[in-house]
XYZ file of C-alpha atoms in Angstrom:
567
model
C 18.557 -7.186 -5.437
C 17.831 -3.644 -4.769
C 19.396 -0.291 -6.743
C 19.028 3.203 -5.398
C 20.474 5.543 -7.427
C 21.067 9.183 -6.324
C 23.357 12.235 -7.808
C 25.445 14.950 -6.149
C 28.299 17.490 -6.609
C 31.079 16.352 -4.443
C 33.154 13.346 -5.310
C 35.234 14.195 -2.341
C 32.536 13.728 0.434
C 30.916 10.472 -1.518
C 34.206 8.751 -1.325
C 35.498 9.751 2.318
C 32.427 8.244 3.149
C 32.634 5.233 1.389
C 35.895 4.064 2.818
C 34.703 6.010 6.575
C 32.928 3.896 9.317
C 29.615 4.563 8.572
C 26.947 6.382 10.490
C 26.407 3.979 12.860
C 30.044 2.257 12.672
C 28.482 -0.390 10.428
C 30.949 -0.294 7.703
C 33.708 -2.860 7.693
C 36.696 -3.688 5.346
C 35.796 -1.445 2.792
C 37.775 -1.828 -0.526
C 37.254 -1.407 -3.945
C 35.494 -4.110 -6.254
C 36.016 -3.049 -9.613
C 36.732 -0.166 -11.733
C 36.575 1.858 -14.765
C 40.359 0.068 -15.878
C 40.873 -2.020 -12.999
C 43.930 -0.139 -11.888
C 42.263 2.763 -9.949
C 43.909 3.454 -6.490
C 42.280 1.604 -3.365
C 42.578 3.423 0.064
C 40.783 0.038 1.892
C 44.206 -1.855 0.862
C 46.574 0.475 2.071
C 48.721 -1.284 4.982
C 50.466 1.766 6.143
C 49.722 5.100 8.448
C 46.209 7.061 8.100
C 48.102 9.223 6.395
C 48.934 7.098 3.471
C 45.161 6.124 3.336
C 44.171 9.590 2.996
C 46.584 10.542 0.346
C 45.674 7.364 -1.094
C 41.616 8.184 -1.196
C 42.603 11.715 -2.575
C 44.399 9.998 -5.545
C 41.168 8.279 -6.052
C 39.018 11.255 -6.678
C 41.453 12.938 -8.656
C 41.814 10.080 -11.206
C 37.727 9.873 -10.988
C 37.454 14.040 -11.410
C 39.515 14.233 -14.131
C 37.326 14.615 -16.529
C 35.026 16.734 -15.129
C 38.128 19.221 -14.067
C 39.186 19.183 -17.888
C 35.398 19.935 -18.708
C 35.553 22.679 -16.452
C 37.796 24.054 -17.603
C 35.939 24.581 -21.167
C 32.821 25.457 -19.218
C 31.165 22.450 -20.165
C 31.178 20.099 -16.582
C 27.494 19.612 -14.890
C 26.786 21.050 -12.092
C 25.600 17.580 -11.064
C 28.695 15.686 -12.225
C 28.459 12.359 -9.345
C 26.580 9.483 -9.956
C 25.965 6.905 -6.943
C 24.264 3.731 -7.396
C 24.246 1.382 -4.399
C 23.331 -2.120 -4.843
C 22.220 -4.218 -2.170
C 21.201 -8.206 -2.017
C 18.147 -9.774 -0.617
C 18.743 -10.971 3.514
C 18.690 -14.634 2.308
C 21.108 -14.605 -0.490
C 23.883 -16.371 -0.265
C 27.146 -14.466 0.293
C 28.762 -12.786 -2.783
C 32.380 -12.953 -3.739
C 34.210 -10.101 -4.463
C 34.580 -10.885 -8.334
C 30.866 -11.517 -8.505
C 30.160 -8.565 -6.795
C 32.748 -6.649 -9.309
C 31.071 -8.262 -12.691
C 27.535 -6.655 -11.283
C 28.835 -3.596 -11.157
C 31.177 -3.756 -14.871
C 26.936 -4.906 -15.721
C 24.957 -2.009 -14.211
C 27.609 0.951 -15.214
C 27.108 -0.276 -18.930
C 23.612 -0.981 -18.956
C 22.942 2.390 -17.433
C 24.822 3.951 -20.253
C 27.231 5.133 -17.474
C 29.924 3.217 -18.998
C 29.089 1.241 -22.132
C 30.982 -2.389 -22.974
C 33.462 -1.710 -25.711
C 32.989 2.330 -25.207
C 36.810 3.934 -24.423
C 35.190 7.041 -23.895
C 32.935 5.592 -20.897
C 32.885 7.778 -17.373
C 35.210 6.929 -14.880
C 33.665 4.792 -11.818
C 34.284 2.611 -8.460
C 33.224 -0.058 -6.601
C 33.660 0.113 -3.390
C 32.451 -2.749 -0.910
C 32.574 -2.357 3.287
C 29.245 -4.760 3.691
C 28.920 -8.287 2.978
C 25.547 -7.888 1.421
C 25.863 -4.635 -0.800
C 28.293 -2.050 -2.780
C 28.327 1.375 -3.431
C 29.198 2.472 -7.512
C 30.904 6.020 -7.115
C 30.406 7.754 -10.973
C 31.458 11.122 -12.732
C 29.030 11.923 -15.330
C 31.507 13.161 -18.003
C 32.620 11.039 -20.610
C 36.440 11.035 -22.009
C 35.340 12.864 -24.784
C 34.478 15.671 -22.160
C 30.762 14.985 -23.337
C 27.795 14.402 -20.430
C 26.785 10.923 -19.962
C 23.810 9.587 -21.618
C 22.249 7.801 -18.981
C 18.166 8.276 -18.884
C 15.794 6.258 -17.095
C 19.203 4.411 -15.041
C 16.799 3.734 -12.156
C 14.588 1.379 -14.282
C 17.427 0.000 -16.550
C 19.167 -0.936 -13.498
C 16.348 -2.592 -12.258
C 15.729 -4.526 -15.251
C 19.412 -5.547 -15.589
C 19.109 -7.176 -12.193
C 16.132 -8.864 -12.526
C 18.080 -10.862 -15.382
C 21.068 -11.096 -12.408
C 18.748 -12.557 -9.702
C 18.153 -15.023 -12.051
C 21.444 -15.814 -13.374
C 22.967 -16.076 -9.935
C 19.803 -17.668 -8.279
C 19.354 -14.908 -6.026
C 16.471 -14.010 -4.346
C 13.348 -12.448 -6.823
C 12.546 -9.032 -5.532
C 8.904 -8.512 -6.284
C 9.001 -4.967 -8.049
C 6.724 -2.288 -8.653
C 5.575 -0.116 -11.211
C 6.109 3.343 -9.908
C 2.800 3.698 -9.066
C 3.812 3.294 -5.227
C 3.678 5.931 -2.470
C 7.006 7.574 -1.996
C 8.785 5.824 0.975
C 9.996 7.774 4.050
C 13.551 8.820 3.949
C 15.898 7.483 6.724
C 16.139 10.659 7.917
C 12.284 11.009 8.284
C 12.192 7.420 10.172
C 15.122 8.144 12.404
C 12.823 11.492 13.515
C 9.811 9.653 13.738
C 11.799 7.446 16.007
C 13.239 10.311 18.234
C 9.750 11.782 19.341
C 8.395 8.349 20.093
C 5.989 7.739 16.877
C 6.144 4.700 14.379
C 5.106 5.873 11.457
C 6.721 9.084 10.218
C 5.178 12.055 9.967
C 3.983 11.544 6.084
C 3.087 8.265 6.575
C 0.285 9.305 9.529
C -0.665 12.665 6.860
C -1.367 9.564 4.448
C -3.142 7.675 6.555
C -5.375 10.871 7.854
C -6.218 11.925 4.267
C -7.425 8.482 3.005
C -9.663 8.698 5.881
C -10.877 11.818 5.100
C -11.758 10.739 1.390
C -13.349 7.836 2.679
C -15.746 9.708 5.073
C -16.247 12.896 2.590
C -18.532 13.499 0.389
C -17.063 16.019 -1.967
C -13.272 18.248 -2.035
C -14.812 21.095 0.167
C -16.511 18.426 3.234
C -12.828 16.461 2.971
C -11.318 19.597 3.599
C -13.457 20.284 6.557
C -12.893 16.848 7.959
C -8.932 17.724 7.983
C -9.401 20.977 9.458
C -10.983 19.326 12.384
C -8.703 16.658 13.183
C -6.256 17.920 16.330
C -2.862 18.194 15.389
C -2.862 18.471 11.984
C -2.567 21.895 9.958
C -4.065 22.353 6.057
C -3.661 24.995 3.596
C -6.112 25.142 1.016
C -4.816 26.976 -2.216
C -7.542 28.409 -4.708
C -7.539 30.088 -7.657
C -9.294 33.876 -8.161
C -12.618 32.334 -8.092
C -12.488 31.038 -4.922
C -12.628 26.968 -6.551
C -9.534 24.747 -5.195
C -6.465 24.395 -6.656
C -4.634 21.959 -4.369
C -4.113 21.352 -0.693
C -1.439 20.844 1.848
C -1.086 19.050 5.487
C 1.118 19.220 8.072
C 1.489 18.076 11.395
C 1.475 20.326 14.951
C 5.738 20.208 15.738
C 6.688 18.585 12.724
C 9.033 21.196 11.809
C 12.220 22.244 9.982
C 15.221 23.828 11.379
C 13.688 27.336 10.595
C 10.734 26.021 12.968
C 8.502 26.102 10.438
C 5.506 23.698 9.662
C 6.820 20.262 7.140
C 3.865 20.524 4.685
C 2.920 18.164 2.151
C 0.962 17.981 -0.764
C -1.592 15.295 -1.518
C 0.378 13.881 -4.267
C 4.100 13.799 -1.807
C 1.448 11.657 0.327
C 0.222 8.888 -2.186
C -0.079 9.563 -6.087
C -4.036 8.978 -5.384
C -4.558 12.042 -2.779
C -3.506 14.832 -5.339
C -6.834 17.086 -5.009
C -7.676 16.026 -8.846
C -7.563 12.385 -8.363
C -9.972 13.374 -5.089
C -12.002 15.335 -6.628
C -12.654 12.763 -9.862
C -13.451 9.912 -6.685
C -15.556 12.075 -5.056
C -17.353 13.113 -7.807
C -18.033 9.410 -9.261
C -19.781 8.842 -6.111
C -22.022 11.154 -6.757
C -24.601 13.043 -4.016
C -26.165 10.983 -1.844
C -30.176 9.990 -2.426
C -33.131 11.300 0.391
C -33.855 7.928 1.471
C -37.145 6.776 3.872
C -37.431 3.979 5.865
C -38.463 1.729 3.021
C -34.890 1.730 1.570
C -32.145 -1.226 2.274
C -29.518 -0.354 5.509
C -26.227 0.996 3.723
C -24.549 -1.969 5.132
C -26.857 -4.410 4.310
C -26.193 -2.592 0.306
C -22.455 -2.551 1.257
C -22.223 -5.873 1.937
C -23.974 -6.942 -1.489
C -21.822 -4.241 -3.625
C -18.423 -5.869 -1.944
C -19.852 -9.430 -2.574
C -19.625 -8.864 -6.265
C -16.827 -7.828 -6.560
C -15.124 -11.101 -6.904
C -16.888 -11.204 -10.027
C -16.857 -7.984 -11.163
C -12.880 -8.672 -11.292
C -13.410 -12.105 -13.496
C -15.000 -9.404 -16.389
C -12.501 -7.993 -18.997
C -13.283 -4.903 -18.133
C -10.297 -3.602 -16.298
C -11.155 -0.161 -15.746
C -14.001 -0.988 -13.773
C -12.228 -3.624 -11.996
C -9.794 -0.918 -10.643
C -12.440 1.434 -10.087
C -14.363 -1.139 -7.630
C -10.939 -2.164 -5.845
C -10.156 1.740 -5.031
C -13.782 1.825 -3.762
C -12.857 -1.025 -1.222
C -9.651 0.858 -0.555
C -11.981 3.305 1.210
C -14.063 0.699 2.428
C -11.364 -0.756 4.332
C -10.472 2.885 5.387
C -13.588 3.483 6.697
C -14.102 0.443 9.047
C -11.994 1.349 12.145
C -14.622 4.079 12.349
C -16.948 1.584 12.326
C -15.864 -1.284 14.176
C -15.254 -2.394 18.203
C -12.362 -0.865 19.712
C -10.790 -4.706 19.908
C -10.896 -4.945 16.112
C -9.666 -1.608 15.164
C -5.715 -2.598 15.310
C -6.552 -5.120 12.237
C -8.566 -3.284 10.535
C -6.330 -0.118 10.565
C -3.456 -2.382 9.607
C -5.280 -3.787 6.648
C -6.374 -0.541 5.176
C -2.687 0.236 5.208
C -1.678 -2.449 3.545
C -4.431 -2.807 1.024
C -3.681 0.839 0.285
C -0.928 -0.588 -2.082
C -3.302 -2.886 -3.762
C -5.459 -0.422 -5.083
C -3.192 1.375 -7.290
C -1.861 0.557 -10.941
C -1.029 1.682 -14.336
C -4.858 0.879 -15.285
C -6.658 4.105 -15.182
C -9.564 2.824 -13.213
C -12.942 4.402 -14.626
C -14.582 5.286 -10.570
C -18.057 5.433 -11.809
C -18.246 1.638 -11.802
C -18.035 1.676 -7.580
C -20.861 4.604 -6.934
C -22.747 1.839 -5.018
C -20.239 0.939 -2.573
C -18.611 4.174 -1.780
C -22.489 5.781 -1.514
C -22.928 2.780 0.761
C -20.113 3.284 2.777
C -20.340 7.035 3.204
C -24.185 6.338 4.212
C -22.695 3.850 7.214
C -20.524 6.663 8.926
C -23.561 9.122 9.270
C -25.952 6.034 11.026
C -25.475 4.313 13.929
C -23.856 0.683 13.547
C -26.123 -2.737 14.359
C -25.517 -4.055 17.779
C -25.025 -7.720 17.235
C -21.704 -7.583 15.347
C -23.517 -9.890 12.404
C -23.415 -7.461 10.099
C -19.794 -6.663 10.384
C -19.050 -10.303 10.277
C -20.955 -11.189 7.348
C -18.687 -7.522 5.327
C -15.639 -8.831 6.780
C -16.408 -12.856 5.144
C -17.323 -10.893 1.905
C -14.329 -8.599 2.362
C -11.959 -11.623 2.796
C -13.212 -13.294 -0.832
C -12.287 -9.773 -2.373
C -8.835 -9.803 -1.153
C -8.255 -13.259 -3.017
C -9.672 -11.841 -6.004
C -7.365 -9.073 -5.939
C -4.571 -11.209 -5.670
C -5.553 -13.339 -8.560
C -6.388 -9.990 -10.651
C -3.096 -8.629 -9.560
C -1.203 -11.337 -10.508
C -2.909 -12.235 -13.881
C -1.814 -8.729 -14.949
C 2.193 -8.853 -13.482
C 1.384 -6.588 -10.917
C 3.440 -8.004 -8.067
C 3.692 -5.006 -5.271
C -0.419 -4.872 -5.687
C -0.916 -8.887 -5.204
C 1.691 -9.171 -2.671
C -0.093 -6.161 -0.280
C -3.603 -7.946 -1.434
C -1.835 -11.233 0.297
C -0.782 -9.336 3.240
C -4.059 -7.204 3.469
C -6.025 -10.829 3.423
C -4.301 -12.347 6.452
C -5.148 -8.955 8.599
C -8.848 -9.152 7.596
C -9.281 -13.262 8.168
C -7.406 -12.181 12.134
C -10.226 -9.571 11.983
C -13.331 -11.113 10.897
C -12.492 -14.547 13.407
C -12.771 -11.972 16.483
C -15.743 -10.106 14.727
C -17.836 -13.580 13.700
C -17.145 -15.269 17.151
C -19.749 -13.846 18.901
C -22.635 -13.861 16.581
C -22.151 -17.659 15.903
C -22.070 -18.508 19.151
C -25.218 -16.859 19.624
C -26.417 -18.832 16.933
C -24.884 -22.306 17.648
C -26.297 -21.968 21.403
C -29.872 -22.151 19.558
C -28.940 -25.285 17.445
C -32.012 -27.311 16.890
C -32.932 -30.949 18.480
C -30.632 -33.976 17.290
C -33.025 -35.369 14.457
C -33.345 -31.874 12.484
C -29.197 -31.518 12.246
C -29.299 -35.224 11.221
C -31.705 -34.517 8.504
C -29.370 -31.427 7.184
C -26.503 -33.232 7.645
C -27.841 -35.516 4.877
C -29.248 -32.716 2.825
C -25.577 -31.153 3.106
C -24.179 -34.182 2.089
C -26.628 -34.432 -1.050
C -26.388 -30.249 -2.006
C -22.624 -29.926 -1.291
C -20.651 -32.553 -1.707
C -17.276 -31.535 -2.114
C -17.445 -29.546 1.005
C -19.603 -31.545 3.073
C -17.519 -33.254 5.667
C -15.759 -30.295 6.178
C -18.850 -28.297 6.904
C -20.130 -30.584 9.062
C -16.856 -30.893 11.089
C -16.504 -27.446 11.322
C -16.962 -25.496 14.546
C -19.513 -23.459 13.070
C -21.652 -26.067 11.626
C -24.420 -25.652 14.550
C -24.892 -21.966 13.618
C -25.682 -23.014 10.276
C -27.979 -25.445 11.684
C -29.784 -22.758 13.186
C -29.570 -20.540 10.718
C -31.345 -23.578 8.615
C -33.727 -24.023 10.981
C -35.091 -19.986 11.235
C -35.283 -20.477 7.519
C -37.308 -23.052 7.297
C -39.219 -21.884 10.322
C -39.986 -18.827 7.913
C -41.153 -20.715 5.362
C -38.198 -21.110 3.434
C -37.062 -24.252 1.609
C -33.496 -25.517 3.084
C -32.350 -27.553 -0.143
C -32.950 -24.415 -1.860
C -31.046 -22.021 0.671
C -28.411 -24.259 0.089
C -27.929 -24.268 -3.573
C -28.378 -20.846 -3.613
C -25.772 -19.501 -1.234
C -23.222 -22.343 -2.559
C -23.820 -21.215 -6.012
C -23.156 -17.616 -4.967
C -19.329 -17.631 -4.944
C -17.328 -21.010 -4.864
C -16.470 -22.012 -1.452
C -12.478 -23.228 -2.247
C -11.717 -19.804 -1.106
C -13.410 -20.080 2.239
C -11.358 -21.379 5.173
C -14.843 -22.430 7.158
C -17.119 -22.990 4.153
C -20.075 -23.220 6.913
C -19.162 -20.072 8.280
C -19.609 -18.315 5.090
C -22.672 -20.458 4.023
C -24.777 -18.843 7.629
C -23.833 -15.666 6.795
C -25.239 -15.876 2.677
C -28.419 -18.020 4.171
C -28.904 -15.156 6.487
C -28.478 -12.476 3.950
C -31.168 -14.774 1.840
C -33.758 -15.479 4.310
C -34.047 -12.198 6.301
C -35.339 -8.837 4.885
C -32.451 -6.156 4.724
C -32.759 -3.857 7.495
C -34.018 -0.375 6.646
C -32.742 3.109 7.061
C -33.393 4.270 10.899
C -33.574 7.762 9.293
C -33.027 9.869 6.362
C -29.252 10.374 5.637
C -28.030 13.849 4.923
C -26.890 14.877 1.561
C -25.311 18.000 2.035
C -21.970 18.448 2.482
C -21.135 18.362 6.028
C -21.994 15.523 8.949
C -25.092 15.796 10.185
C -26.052 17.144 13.323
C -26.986 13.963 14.966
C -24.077 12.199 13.826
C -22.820 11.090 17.214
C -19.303 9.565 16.345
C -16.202 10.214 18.532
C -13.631 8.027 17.125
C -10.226 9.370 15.777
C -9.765 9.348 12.039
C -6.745 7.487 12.421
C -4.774 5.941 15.755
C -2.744 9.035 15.551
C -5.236 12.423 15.280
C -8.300 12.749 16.938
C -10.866 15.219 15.799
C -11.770 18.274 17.453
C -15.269 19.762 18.477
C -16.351 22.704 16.191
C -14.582 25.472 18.306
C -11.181 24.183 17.551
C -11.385 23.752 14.091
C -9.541 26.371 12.472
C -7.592 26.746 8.987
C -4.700 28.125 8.044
């Protein structure tokens, strides 16, 4: 079950709608529940003319505005006086009664303090049913003592009171957060979204272009920049007297109000992680990025190590670090559309939105921790990406293993929301990496060696890993790993050894194709990491060579350097 709980000023108008047809006609048979004595007029059962309903729904919010009129009248009523608190069941609950449904609400008006068991003082309220799966609790906030209600924190009380209700009633378990979540559009936002032919709304695709923006940045004043140059959407940098920043806004091109003017939105209205602090403290754990010569490691080859331990990174104690290295994939994830074949780019974007959840909590994460990754990752955008699609594969394999982590972390610590999105975010990256890894293994499997060599590792297999032996040998990939054996040991490498050594890297019960993953870690042990084509740049801007065209995000793409422009 589900509370939202909301306040207003007219009793009138909260009623009338109650017992109305809805906005979309949706309401039906709507009649009251419960109430504060159980003998509080009920428009929904009046039999007669519309006019007798009417009168009758005015009696209603008289008797439920008493109070606040006698308050009034001693200059002591809120200005705020309604309380509404709609409570709606889970799609595959079983159909409430009405007496059921009227013993939730007699449980959520006195656990919220609106009115307290055994209290003869407690406000006045309704329940008012017209749905089968949900009610509506009409409140006024002053007590019959004429004082104001005491009823702090409701939202989360509420929630807590029907967690112990789900259970009691065997409902449905919602999986709840801990208010760390981005805000969720409005209906209102959705059903404009909807009308000019978009589905996301507007500050759900601002969201989505910012944590772009941080992933591709390198410090406030280059994410800034990056914004600015994105076609259609506005910013507004705010700064104090010294010309340092003080915060930011976005807005989209035609996302207006009824003035016609811009919709803007801070970075924390986007996500509680894009406020320019919580930026700036990323950003600057990252640190600037090192000259490098040809000598050093590729960035992905030293992105794909940094995201292969973090599996067990997140076995440590240390939580703060944990968190750190799971908001560094965050941007990981948001960085790969920009990175990756058009084909995979629909996956990819979907599973940077969804992980997006997963990477925030109540544990302050300590950002440090990640400087290798997000260096790494920020070093990929500025060079161009390897040809053969292996090296994507092989971050996608070591991505999927961090997404199962996360859910174990997640759920070891009772953070539900953040497992369930880690859940979600690993099904979009295993549909990812599938269309990603086909190609390079057939490469590989189309140079699978004569009959006696895969006999001979079939036994070796057999004797290094035998838990997962017949499954690796009935695998589709196993003749890319046969190959990949074979280079190895063409190289003067020692298969028994390969194979102990990539098995021993990360237990293979999480792998669906254990000899998929074992190619890609006997690859990653048998050839030298590819080097830097060129030196990256460490200022603040892209470099001029950087040749990439794609979009931020599906929604904006960016501009050349004459439109850019700020506001």
């Amino acid at each position: 079950m589900i509370a939202k709980i909301s306040s207003g000023m007219d009793t009138a108008g909260l009623i009338r709608y109650l017992y109305g047809p809805g906005r979309a006609n949706e309401h039906t048979d709507p009649h009251l529940v419960a109430s504060w004595d159980g003998f509080a007029p009920d428009p929904g059962h009046t039999t007669t003319a519309t006019a007798t309903a009417t009168a009758t729904r005015k009696l209603l919010v008289a008797d439920l505005d008493l109070h606040v009129k006698q308050a009034r009248r001693l200059g002591r009523a809120p200005k705020q006086h309604v309380w509404h608190c709609s409570v709606r069941a889970a799609p595959e609950d079983r159909t409430l009664s009405d007496a059921e449904w009227a013993t939730i609400a007699r449980r959520i008006v006195a656990a919220t303090g609106i009115a307290p068991d055994g209290d003869p003082d407690g406000c006045r309220w309704a329940a008012v049913r017209h749905a089968a799966d949900h009610i509506h609790i009409a409140a006024t906030t002053v007590r019959g003592d004429l004082r104001p209600a005491r009823h702090w924190n409701d939202y989360l009380i509420a929630d807590r009171e029907l967690v112990t209700i789900e259970k009691e009633y065997g409902l449905h378990q919602v999986v709840r957060g801990d208010r760390t979540a981005a805000k969720r559009p409005s209906r209102a936002e959705k059903e404009k979204a909807h009308r000019v032919g978009h589905e996301a709304t507007a500050r759900e695709r601002l969201r989505t272009t910012a944590r772009t923006a941080v992933s591709v940045a390198t410090n406030p004043e280059e994410f800034l920049t990056i914004l600015t140059a994105t076609d259609n959407v506005l910013v507004e940098a705010q700064r104090f007297p010294s010309g340092d920043l003080r915060g930011y806004k976005l807005a989209l091109e035609g996302d207006t109000n009824a003035a016609g003017e811009p919709i803007w939105y801070s970075g924390s209205k986007l996500a509680p992680d894009l406020s320019l602090p919580k930026i700036q403290q990323r950003l600057e754990a990252a640190g600037p990025q090192p000259d490098t010569d040809r000598g050093q490691p590729s960035p992905w080859h030293q992105a794909i190590t940094a995201t292969e331990r973090i599996p067990q990174l997140l076995d440590q104690a240390d939580d703060e670090a944990a968190q750190a290295h799971l908001a560094a994939f965050g941007e990981a994830l948001d960085a790969l559309p920009l990175l990756a074949p058009q084909n995979l780019r629909p996956q990819l974007r979907q599973a940077a939105s969804v992980f997006e959840r997963a990477v925030r909590s109540r544990i302050q994460a300590e950002h440090h921790h990640a400087r290798v990754l997000r260096g790494a990752v920020r070093a990929m955008l500025r060079e161009p990406s390897p040809n053969d699609g292996a090296a994507l594969a092989m971050l996608l394999d070591a991505a999927i293993l961090v997404t199962l982590a996360a859910v174990r972390w997640h759920h070891l610590r009772h953070h539900d929301q953040q497992a369930t999105a880690a859940r979600q975010t690993h099904l979009h990256l295993q549909t990812a990496y599938d269309q990603a890894a086909a190609a390079p293994l057939a490469a590989l499997a189309r140079r699978k060696p004569a009959a006696p060599t895969i006999e001979r590792f079939v036994a070796l297999v057999r004797e290094t890993v035998p838990a997962h032996a017949q499954q690796i040998v009935d695998d589709p990939a196993w003749h890319a790993l046969a190959s990949a054996l074979t280079n190895a040991e063409t190289t003067r490498h020692q298969p028994a050894t390969l194979l102990q050594q990539a098995a021993a890297q990360r237990t293979l019960d999480d792998t669906r194709s254990p000899a998929r993953t074992l190619t890609w870690r006997i690859r990653r042990l048998t050839q030298p990491p590819a080097t830097t084509a060129r030196p990256r740049a460490t200022t603040g801007t892209r470099p001029s060579g950087h040749t990439r065209t794609e979009p931020l995000t599906p929604h904006q793409p960016t501009t050349s350097e004459a439109q850019r422009r700020r506001r």
